[in-house]
Amino acid sequence: MVKDGVHARVPVYVKEDMILMKPITTKDNSITFHNPEYDEYYHSLSGAMEEAVKKYAEPCRIAQLARKGSITILDVCFGLGYNSAAAIDAALEANPQCRVRILALENDQEILNKARDIDAGFKNYSLIRKIAEMHNARQGSVEIELFLGDAIIKIKDVNEKVDAVFLDPFSPKRCPELWTEEFFRDIHKVMREGAILATYSCARSVRENLKKAGFEVMDGPFVGRNAPSTLAVKR
Ligand SMILES: C[S@@+](CC[C@H](N)C(=O)[O-])C[C@H]1O[C@@H](n2cnc3c(N)ncnc32)[C@H](O)[C@@H]1O
C-alpha cells in the first residue's frame, strides 16, 4: 500500500525488501523504505525526492522566506529527513547566508538510523545524517533540533514560532492519531500568521479537521498522482 490510498505497481522483489527494510528505488531514482508495521512506504513511489521538493519545500515557499534572512520550520514526522533536506537546499540556494532552524518530530530511531546508510541526492544531506545520531546538530547557518518521541506529546514542547510546517505522517487510515483536530490545533498554535502547512493528503476528514483547527485550506500541487496535496494557512 502507498500513502493516502494511492496505489502504484510494485515489482515482485519489493516483497523481500518490505520485510527486511531494504532500500527501494522510487521512479525518480531516490530511495525509500517500506514500514512493515504500518504496511506503507515512507514516500510516494512516484519519486521520494520529488515529493519532498514539490509537495513540501516549494508550496511552503521556503526559497522566498529564506531571502528574508531567517526561517524556522516544523517537520512533523521527520523519517529520513527528505523534507527538511529539500528545504535546506532550497533555502541555501536562495540565500547562502540564511539562518535555517528546523524543529523535527519523530518517534522511531530505526528510521533515523537508515539515513546513515543511504546516499540521498540532496546537497546538504550530511546534516541529516548527523541528526540521526546526535539529535541536535548545526552546520554553518543551519541547525536541526530533533524531538524524539510521540509527536502528539512532543509538539507541546515546541515553544517558538515557525514559518512553515511539513506534515507527513503515515496515512489517515493507518495513523489516524496524527490527523486529528486536537493535534492540528497544537500545530496551529506554534505557527506565525501567514505560515503555510503542507501535507500530501487530500482526505476530506483531514481537510475538515484542519478547518476546525482554524486553518484556511486549499489545494496543493498535483505531484505523481491525479489528486492534489493540501495546503493550510494560518490567517
Ligand atoms: C511517511 S513517514 C515520513 C517520511 C519523512 N517525512 C521523510 O522525509 O523521510 C512517517 C513517519 O512518521 C513517524 N511516526 C509515526 N508515528 C509517529 C508519532 N506518533 N510521533 C512521531 N513520529 C511518528 C514514522 O516513524 C515515520 O518516520
PDB file of C-alpha atoms and ligand atoms in Angstrom:
ATOM      1  CA  MET A   1       0.000   0.000   0.000  1.00  0.00           C
ATOM      2  CA  VAL A   2       1.163   3.514  -0.786  1.00  0.00           C
ATOM      3  CA  LYS A   3       0.442   6.560   1.325  1.00  0.00           C
ATOM      4  CA  ASP A   4      -3.056   8.063   1.158  1.00  0.00           C
ATOM      5  CA  GLY A   5      -4.506   5.197  -0.814  1.00  0.00           C
ATOM      6  CA  VAL A   6      -2.529   5.912  -3.964  1.00  0.00           C
ATOM      7  CA  HIS A   7      -1.517   2.573  -5.405  1.00  0.00           C
ATOM      8  CA  ALA A   8       1.466   2.004  -7.623  1.00  0.00           C
ATOM      9  CA  ARG A   9       2.619  -1.086  -9.471  1.00  0.00           C
ATOM     10  CA  VAL A  10       5.131  -2.657  -7.195  1.00  0.00           C
ATOM     11  CA  PRO A  11       7.691  -5.098  -8.548  1.00  0.00           C
ATOM     12  CA  VAL A  12       7.773  -8.589  -7.031  1.00  0.00           C
ATOM     13  CA  TYR A  13      11.197  -8.082  -5.408  1.00  0.00           C
ATOM     14  CA  VAL A  14       9.658  -5.417  -3.175  1.00  0.00           C
ATOM     15  CA  LYS A  15       8.160  -8.199  -1.036  1.00  0.00           C
ATOM     16  CA  GLU A  16      11.538  -9.179   0.399  1.00  0.00           C
ATOM     17  CA  ASP A  17      12.564  -5.525   0.725  1.00  0.00           C
ATOM     18  CA  MET A  18       9.407  -4.851   2.679  1.00  0.00           C
ATOM     19  CA  ILE A  19      10.279  -7.460   5.278  1.00  0.00           C
ATOM     20  CA  LEU A  20      13.989  -6.657   5.610  1.00  0.00           C
ATOM     21  CA  MET A  21      13.649  -2.857   5.344  1.00  0.00           C
ATOM     22  CA  LYS A  22      15.970  -2.863   2.335  1.00  0.00           C
ATOM     23  CA  PRO A  23      16.164   0.298   0.230  1.00  0.00           C
ATOM     24  CA  ILE A  24      13.580   0.608  -2.555  1.00  0.00           C
ATOM     25  CA  THR A  25      14.260   2.818  -5.574  1.00  0.00           C
ATOM     26  CA  THR A  26      11.384   5.151  -6.491  1.00  0.00           C
ATOM     27  CA  LYS A  27      10.668   6.464 -10.001  1.00  0.00           C
ATOM     28  CA  ASP A  28      12.984   9.470  -9.696  1.00  0.00           C
ATOM     29  CA  ASN A  29      15.794   7.116  -8.600  1.00  0.00           C
ATOM     30  CA  SER A  30      15.684   8.244  -4.987  1.00  0.00           C
ATOM     31  CA  ILE A  31      15.483   5.744  -2.146  1.00  0.00           C
ATOM     32  CA  THR A  32      12.665   4.946   0.237  1.00  0.00           C
ATOM     33  CA  PHE A  33      11.747   2.118   2.616  1.00  0.00           C
ATOM     34  CA  HIS A  34       8.625   0.164   3.498  1.00  0.00           C
ATOM     35  CA  ASN A  35       7.389   0.129   7.078  1.00  0.00           C
ATOM     36  CA  PRO A  36       6.096  -3.358   7.945  1.00  0.00           C
ATOM     37  CA  GLU A  37       4.077  -2.192  10.973  1.00  0.00           C
ATOM     38  CA  TYR A  38       2.017   0.342   9.000  1.00  0.00           C
ATOM     39  CA  ASP A  39       2.380  -1.562   5.703  1.00  0.00           C
ATOM     40  CA  GLU A  40       3.162   1.710   3.951  1.00  0.00           C
ATOM     41  CA  TYR A  41       6.117   3.322   2.216  1.00  0.00           C
ATOM     42  CA  TYR A  42       7.865   6.329   3.708  1.00  0.00           C
ATOM     43  CA  HIS A  43       7.456   8.216   0.431  1.00  0.00           C
ATOM     44  CA  SER A  44       5.488   8.143  -2.776  1.00  0.00           C
ATOM     45  CA  LEU A  45       6.824   5.530  -5.200  1.00  0.00           C
ATOM     46  CA  SER A  46       6.415   8.122  -7.965  1.00  0.00           C
ATOM     47  CA  GLY A  47       9.508   9.863  -6.558  1.00  0.00           C
ATOM     48  CA  ALA A  48      10.662  10.335  -2.966  1.00  0.00           C
ATOM     49  CA  MET A  49      12.902  13.326  -3.628  1.00  0.00           C
ATOM     50  CA  GLU A  50      10.393  14.861  -5.993  1.00  0.00           C
ATOM     51  CA  GLU A  51       7.751  14.603  -3.264  1.00  0.00           C
ATOM     52  CA  ALA A  52       9.974  16.439  -0.752  1.00  0.00           C
ATOM     53  CA  VAL A  53      10.689  19.277  -3.179  1.00  0.00           C
ATOM     54  CA  LYS A  54       7.299  19.665  -4.872  1.00  0.00           C
ATOM     55  CA  LYS A  55       4.842  18.803  -2.089  1.00  0.00           C
ATOM     56  CA  TYR A  56       6.717  20.437   0.793  1.00  0.00           C
ATOM     57  CA  ALA A  57       9.608  22.848   0.107  1.00  0.00           C
ATOM     58  CA  GLU A  58       8.089  24.615  -2.922  1.00  0.00           C
ATOM     59  CA  PRO A  59       4.483  25.106  -1.717  1.00  0.00           C
ATOM     60  CA  CYS A  60       5.734  26.301   1.692  1.00  0.00           C
ATOM     61  CA  ARG A  61       7.743  28.961  -0.232  1.00  0.00           C
ATOM     62  CA  ILE A  62      10.986  28.102   1.517  1.00  0.00           C
ATOM     63  CA  ALA A  63      13.158  29.932  -1.032  1.00  0.00           C
ATOM     64  CA  GLN A  64      11.095  33.140  -0.740  1.00  0.00           C
ATOM     65  CA  LEU A  65      11.157  33.002   3.072  1.00  0.00           C
ATOM     66  CA  ALA A  66      14.911  32.381   3.064  1.00  0.00           C
ATOM     67  CA  ARG A  67      15.532  35.604   1.173  1.00  0.00           C
ATOM     68  CA  LYS A  68      14.353  37.434   4.318  1.00  0.00           C
ATOM     69  CA  GLY A  69      17.386  36.038   6.153  1.00  0.00           C
ATOM     70  CA  SER A  70      15.968  33.612   8.686  1.00  0.00           C
ATOM     71  CA  ILE A  71      13.466  30.751   8.653  1.00  0.00           C
ATOM     72  CA  THR A  72      12.124  28.269  11.211  1.00  0.00           C
ATOM     73  CA  ILE A  73      10.434  25.087  10.011  1.00  0.00           C
ATOM     74  CA  LEU A  74       8.470  22.424  11.901  1.00  0.00           C
ATOM     75  CA  ASP A  75       8.983  18.992  10.278  1.00  0.00           C
ATOM     76  CA  VAL A  76       6.311  16.646  11.658  1.00  0.00           C
ATOM     77  CA  CYS A  77       7.337  13.024  11.044  1.00  0.00           C
ATOM     78  CA  PHE A  78      10.953  13.569  10.063  1.00  0.00           C
ATOM     79  CA  GLY A  79      11.678   9.972   8.940  1.00  0.00           C
ATOM     80  CA  LEU A  80      14.670  10.052   6.589  1.00  0.00           C
ATOM     81  CA  GLY A  81      14.619  13.850   6.720  1.00  0.00           C
ATOM     82  CA  TYR A  82      13.946  14.329   2.995  1.00  0.00           C
ATOM     83  CA  ASN A  83      11.502  17.200   3.522  1.00  0.00           C
ATOM     84  CA  SER A  84      13.980  19.025   5.755  1.00  0.00           C
ATOM     85  CA  ALA A  85      16.823  18.309   3.333  1.00  0.00           C
ATOM     86  CA  ALA A  86      14.823  19.702   0.394  1.00  0.00           C
ATOM     87  CA  ALA A  87      14.047  22.813   2.461  1.00  0.00           C
ATOM     88  CA  ILE A  88      17.690  23.347   3.470  1.00  0.00           C
ATOM     89  CA  ASP A  89      18.817  23.037  -0.161  1.00  0.00           C
ATOM     90  CA  ALA A  90      16.132  25.484  -1.345  1.00  0.00           C
ATOM     91  CA  ALA A  91      16.846  27.991   1.431  1.00  0.00           C
ATOM     92  CA  LEU A  92      20.635  27.999   0.978  1.00  0.00           C
ATOM     93  CA  GLU A  93      20.365  28.201  -2.781  1.00  0.00           C
ATOM     94  CA  ALA A  94      18.127  31.283  -2.432  1.00  0.00           C
ATOM     95  CA  ASN A  95      20.279  32.837   0.286  1.00  0.00           C
ATOM     96  CA  PRO A  96      23.542  31.111   1.297  1.00  0.00           C
ATOM     97  CA  GLN A  97      23.672  33.213   4.494  1.00  0.00           C
ATOM     98  CA  CYS A  98      20.147  32.337   5.605  1.00  0.00           C
ATOM     99  CA  ARG A  99      19.757  31.123   9.164  1.00  0.00           C
ATOM    100  CA  VAL A 100      17.688  27.932   8.948  1.00  0.00           C
ATOM    101  CA  ARG A 101      16.281  26.348  12.089  1.00  0.00           C
ATOM    102  CA  ILE A 102      14.373  23.068  11.874  1.00  0.00           C
ATOM    103  CA  LEU A 103      12.343  21.557  14.704  1.00  0.00           C
ATOM    104  CA  ALA A 104      11.771  17.901  13.870  1.00  0.00           C
ATOM    105  CA  LEU A 105       9.314  15.426  15.422  1.00  0.00           C
ATOM    106  CA  GLU A 106       9.941  11.688  15.003  1.00  0.00           C
ATOM    107  CA  ASN A 107       9.385   8.662  17.240  1.00  0.00           C
ATOM    108  CA  ASP A 108      11.453   5.942  15.558  1.00  0.00           C
ATOM    109  CA  GLN A 109      15.234   5.794  15.945  1.00  0.00           C
ATOM    110  CA  GLU A 110      15.344   2.874  13.476  1.00  0.00           C
ATOM    111  CA  ILE A 111      14.311   5.015  10.504  1.00  0.00           C
ATOM    112  CA  LEU A 112      16.716   7.745  11.613  1.00  0.00           C
ATOM    113  CA  ASN A 113      19.497   5.151  11.540  1.00  0.00           C
ATOM    114  CA  LYS A 114      18.599   4.332   7.923  1.00  0.00           C
ATOM    115  CA  ALA A 115      19.539   7.883   6.927  1.00  0.00           C
ATOM    116  CA  ARG A 116      23.142   6.926   7.634  1.00  0.00           C
ATOM    117  CA  ASP A 117      23.056   4.065   5.104  1.00  0.00           C
ATOM    118  CA  ILE A 118      21.698   5.890   2.093  1.00  0.00           C
ATOM    119  CA  ASP A 119      23.083   8.279  -0.430  1.00  0.00           C
ATOM    120  CA  ALA A 120      20.195  10.722  -0.811  1.00  0.00           C
ATOM    121  CA  GLY A 121      20.581  13.205  -3.651  1.00  0.00           C
ATOM    122  CA  PHE A 122      20.239  16.349  -1.521  1.00  0.00           C
ATOM    123  CA  LYS A 123      23.255  18.686  -1.354  1.00  0.00           C
ATOM    124  CA  ASN A 124      23.050  19.107   2.412  1.00  0.00           C
ATOM    125  CA  TYR A 125      22.093  15.558   3.407  1.00  0.00           C
ATOM    126  CA  SER A 126      25.221  15.227   5.585  1.00  0.00           C
ATOM    127  CA  LEU A 127      23.464  17.300   8.249  1.00  0.00           C
ATOM    128  CA  ILE A 128      20.505  14.897   8.252  1.00  0.00           C
ATOM    129  CA  ARG A 129      22.959  12.034   8.835  1.00  0.00           C
ATOM    130  CA  LYS A 130      24.385  13.870  11.849  1.00  0.00           C
ATOM    131  CA  ILE A 131      20.911  14.375  13.268  1.00  0.00           C
ATOM    132  CA  ALA A 132      20.187  10.677  13.016  1.00  0.00           C
ATOM    133  CA  GLU A 133      22.980  10.140  15.518  1.00  0.00           C
ATOM    134  CA  MET A 134      23.082  13.240  17.679  1.00  0.00           C
ATOM    135  CA  HIS A 135      19.502  14.626  17.546  1.00  0.00           C
ATOM    136  CA  ASN A 136      20.868  18.179  17.727  1.00  0.00           C
ATOM    137  CA  ALA A 137      23.226  19.354  15.043  1.00  0.00           C
ATOM    138  CA  ARG A 138      24.488  22.511  13.429  1.00  0.00           C
ATOM    139  CA  GLN A 139      26.298  23.028  10.117  1.00  0.00           C
ATOM    140  CA  GLY A 140      27.094  26.600   9.149  1.00  0.00           C
ATOM    141  CA  SER A 141      23.908  28.622   9.461  1.00  0.00           C
ATOM    142  CA  VAL A 142      21.635  25.558   9.643  1.00  0.00           C
ATOM    143  CA  GLU A 143      20.521  23.985  12.887  1.00  0.00           C
ATOM    144  CA  ILE A 144      18.234  20.993  13.472  1.00  0.00           C
ATOM    145  CA  GLU A 145      16.712  20.040  16.792  1.00  0.00           C
ATOM    146  CA  LEU A 146      15.043  16.643  16.868  1.00  0.00           C
ATOM    147  CA  PHE A 147      12.357  15.843  19.443  1.00  0.00           C
ATOM    148  CA  LEU A 148      12.431  12.041  19.657  1.00  0.00           C
ATOM    149  CA  GLY A 149       9.085  10.654  20.847  1.00  0.00           C
ATOM    150  CA  ASP A 150       5.379  10.784  20.152  1.00  0.00           C
ATOM    151  CA  ALA A 151       4.633  13.898  18.089  1.00  0.00           C
ATOM    152  CA  ILE A 152       1.328  14.367  19.939  1.00  0.00           C
ATOM    153  CA  ILE A 153       3.247  14.868  23.175  1.00  0.00           C
ATOM    154  CA  LYS A 154       6.413  16.480  21.793  1.00  0.00           C
ATOM    155  CA  ILE A 155       4.518  19.241  19.935  1.00  0.00           C
ATOM    156  CA  LYS A 156       3.715  20.644  23.377  1.00  0.00           C
ATOM    157  CA  ASP A 157       7.458  21.181  23.982  1.00  0.00           C
ATOM    158  CA  VAL A 158       7.792  23.414  20.916  1.00  0.00           C
ATOM    159  CA  ASN A 159       7.899  26.929  22.328  1.00  0.00           C
ATOM    160  CA  GLU A 160       8.924  29.038  19.353  1.00  0.00           C
ATOM    161  CA  LYS A 161       7.027  30.231  16.307  1.00  0.00           C
ATOM    162  CA  VAL A 162       7.556  28.594  12.922  1.00  0.00           C
ATOM    163  CA  ASP A 163       7.244  29.944   9.362  1.00  0.00           C
ATOM    164  CA  ALA A 164       6.330  26.642   7.685  1.00  0.00           C
ATOM    165  CA  VAL A 165       5.128  23.150   8.622  1.00  0.00           C
ATOM    166  CA  PHE A 166       5.682  19.838   6.830  1.00  0.00           C
ATOM    167  CA  LEU A 167       3.007  17.352   7.951  1.00  0.00           C
ATOM    168  CA  ASP A 168       4.000  13.897   6.727  1.00  0.00           C
ATOM    169  CA  PRO A 169       2.623  11.055   8.888  1.00  0.00           C
ATOM    170  CA  PHE A 170       1.592   7.667   7.536  1.00  0.00           C
ATOM    171  CA  SER A 171      -1.906   7.728   6.036  1.00  0.00           C
ATOM    172  CA  PRO A 172      -5.006   8.887   7.939  1.00  0.00           C
ATOM    173  CA  LYS A 173      -6.290   5.314   7.691  1.00  0.00           C
ATOM    174  CA  ARG A 174      -3.188   3.753   9.285  1.00  0.00           C
ATOM    175  CA  CYS A 175      -2.150   6.552  11.617  1.00  0.00           C
ATOM    176  CA  PRO A 176      -5.365   8.476  12.490  1.00  0.00           C
ATOM    177  CA  GLU A 177      -3.951   9.936  15.727  1.00  0.00           C
ATOM    178  CA  LEU A 178      -1.716  12.356  13.789  1.00  0.00           C
ATOM    179  CA  TRP A 179      -4.574  13.778  11.706  1.00  0.00           C
ATOM    180  CA  THR A 180      -6.924  14.968  14.472  1.00  0.00           C
ATOM    181  CA  GLU A 181      -8.370  18.422  15.105  1.00  0.00           C
ATOM    182  CA  GLU A 182      -6.659  18.451  18.504  1.00  0.00           C
ATOM    183  CA  PHE A 183      -3.188  17.764  17.070  1.00  0.00           C
ATOM    184  CA  PHE A 184      -3.768  20.338  14.331  1.00  0.00           C
ATOM    185  CA  ARG A 185      -4.719  22.910  16.995  1.00  0.00           C
ATOM    186  CA  ASP A 186      -1.382  22.291  18.727  1.00  0.00           C
ATOM    187  CA  ILE A 187       0.442  22.789  15.414  1.00  0.00           C
ATOM    188  CA  HIS A 188      -1.616  25.927  14.649  1.00  0.00           C
ATOM    189  CA  LYS A 189      -0.525  27.449  17.990  1.00  0.00           C
ATOM    190  CA  VAL A 190       3.187  27.360  17.081  1.00  0.00           C
ATOM    191  CA  MET A 191       2.764  28.864  13.591  1.00  0.00           C
ATOM    192  CA  ARG A 192       3.265  32.508  12.716  1.00  0.00           C
ATOM    193  CA  GLU A 193       0.409  34.302  10.967  1.00  0.00           C
ATOM    194  CA  GLY A 194       0.628  33.619   7.226  1.00  0.00           C
ATOM    195  CA  ALA A 195       2.667  30.429   7.737  1.00  0.00           C
ATOM    196  CA  ILE A 196       1.790  27.519   5.450  1.00  0.00           C
ATOM    197  CA  LEU A 197       1.339  23.881   6.443  1.00  0.00           C
ATOM    198  CA  ALA A 198       1.808  21.399   3.581  1.00  0.00           C
ATOM    199  CA  THR A 199       0.700  17.778   3.555  1.00  0.00           C
ATOM    200  CA  TYR A 200       0.350  15.098   0.869  1.00  0.00           C
ATOM    201  CA  SER A 201      -3.148  14.039   1.994  1.00  0.00           C
ATOM    202  CA  CYS A 202      -6.309  15.492   0.452  1.00  0.00           C
ATOM    203  CA  ALA A 203      -8.653  13.290   2.510  1.00  0.00           C
ATOM    204  CA  ARG A 204     -11.919  15.060   3.334  1.00  0.00           C
ATOM    205  CA  SER A 205     -11.623  14.236   7.059  1.00  0.00           C
ATOM    206  CA  VAL A 206      -8.121  15.762   7.137  1.00  0.00           C
ATOM    207  CA  ARG A 207      -9.280  18.968   5.491  1.00  0.00           C
ATOM    208  CA  GLU A 208     -12.304  19.196   7.808  1.00  0.00           C
ATOM    209  CA  ASN A 209     -10.084  18.803  10.878  1.00  0.00           C
ATOM    210  CA  LEU A 210      -7.670  21.435   9.575  1.00  0.00           C
ATOM    211  CA  LYS A 211     -10.580  23.875   9.105  1.00  0.00           C
ATOM    212  CA  LYS A 212     -11.932  23.121  12.598  1.00  0.00           C
ATOM    213  CA  ALA A 213      -8.449  23.819  13.991  1.00  0.00           C
ATOM    214  CA  GLY A 214      -8.587  27.310  12.458  1.00  0.00           C
ATOM    215  CA  PHE A 215      -6.762  26.911   9.127  1.00  0.00           C
ATOM    216  CA  GLU A 216      -7.747  28.213   5.713  1.00  0.00           C
ATOM    217  CA  VAL A 217      -7.478  25.126   3.483  1.00  0.00           C
ATOM    218  CA  MET A 218      -6.710  24.911  -0.227  1.00  0.00           C
ATOM    219  CA  ASP A 219      -5.471  22.504  -2.880  1.00  0.00           C
ATOM    220  CA  GLY A 220      -1.738  21.998  -3.072  1.00  0.00           C
ATOM    221  CA  PRO A 221       0.113  20.810  -6.168  1.00  0.00           C
ATOM    222  CA  PHE A 222      -0.665  17.621  -8.086  1.00  0.00           C
ATOM    223  CA  VAL A 223       2.521  15.541  -7.904  1.00  0.00           C
ATOM    224  CA  GLY A 224       2.790  11.942  -9.088  1.00  0.00           C
ATOM    225  CA  ARG A 225      -0.958  11.290  -8.918  1.00  0.00           C
ATOM    226  CA  ASN A 226      -4.360  12.609 -10.019  1.00  0.00           C
ATOM    227  CA  ALA A 227      -5.203  14.244  -6.712  1.00  0.00           C
ATOM    228  CA  PRO A 228      -3.881  17.420  -5.131  1.00  0.00           C
ATOM    229  CA  SER A 229      -1.960  17.676  -1.901  1.00  0.00           C
ATOM    230  CA  THR A 230      -3.265  20.098   0.753  1.00  0.00           C
ATOM    231  CA  LEU A 231      -2.060  23.476   1.955  1.00  0.00           C
ATOM    232  CA  ALA A 232      -3.371  25.005   5.188  1.00  0.00           C
ATOM    233  CA  VAL A 233      -2.646  28.626   6.018  1.00  0.00           C
ATOM    234  CA  LYS A 234      -2.771  30.270   9.431  1.00  0.00           C
ATOM    235  CA  ARG A 235      -4.546  33.650   8.989  1.00  0.00           C
TER     236      ARG A 235
HETATM  237  C1  LIG B   1       5.563   8.903   5.878  1.00  0.00           C
HETATM  238  S1  LIG B   1       6.865   8.740   7.023  1.00  0.00           S
HETATM  239  C2  LIG B   1       7.671  10.311   6.946  1.00  0.00           C
HETATM  240  C3  LIG B   1       8.719  10.437   5.881  1.00  0.00           C
HETATM  241  C4  LIG B   1       9.625  11.604   6.137  1.00  0.00           C
HETATM  242  N1  LIG B   1       8.953  12.871   6.137  1.00  0.00           N
HETATM  243  C5  LIG B   1      10.820  11.627   5.216  1.00  0.00           C
HETATM  244  O1  LIG B   1      11.064  12.647   4.551  1.00  0.00           O
HETATM  245  O2  LIG B   1      11.537  10.648   5.152  1.00  0.00           O
HETATM  246  C6  LIG B   1       6.025   8.854   8.570  1.00  0.00           C
HETATM  247  C7  LIG B   1       6.937   8.976   9.769  1.00  0.00           C
HETATM  248  O3  LIG B   1       6.142   9.170  10.930  1.00  0.00           O
HETATM  249  C8  LIG B   1       6.780   8.564  12.029  1.00  0.00           C
HETATM  250  N2  LIG B   1       5.776   8.426  13.098  1.00  0.00           N
HETATM  251  C9  LIG B   1       4.732   7.554  13.165  1.00  0.00           C
HETATM  252  N3  LIG B   1       4.012   7.764  14.275  1.00  0.00           N
HETATM  253  C10 LIG B   1       4.597   8.804  14.932  1.00  0.00           C
HETATM  254  C11 LIG B   1       4.310   9.502  16.140  1.00  0.00           C
HETATM  255  N4  LIG B   1       3.259   9.185  16.897  1.00  0.00           N
HETATM  256  N5  LIG B   1       5.127  10.504  16.514  1.00  0.00           N
HETATM  257  C12 LIG B   1       6.206  10.854  15.744  1.00  0.00           C
HETATM  258  N6  LIG B   1       6.527  10.237  14.579  1.00  0.00           N
HETATM  259  C13 LIG B   1       5.727   9.226  14.168  1.00  0.00           C
HETATM  260  C14 LIG B   1       7.306   7.277  11.443  1.00  0.00           C
HETATM  261  O4  LIG B   1       8.333   6.718  12.211  1.00  0.00           O
HETATM  262  C15 LIG B   1       7.770   7.746  10.069  1.00  0.00           C
HETATM  263  O5  LIG B   1       9.129   8.079  10.082  1.00  0.00           O
END
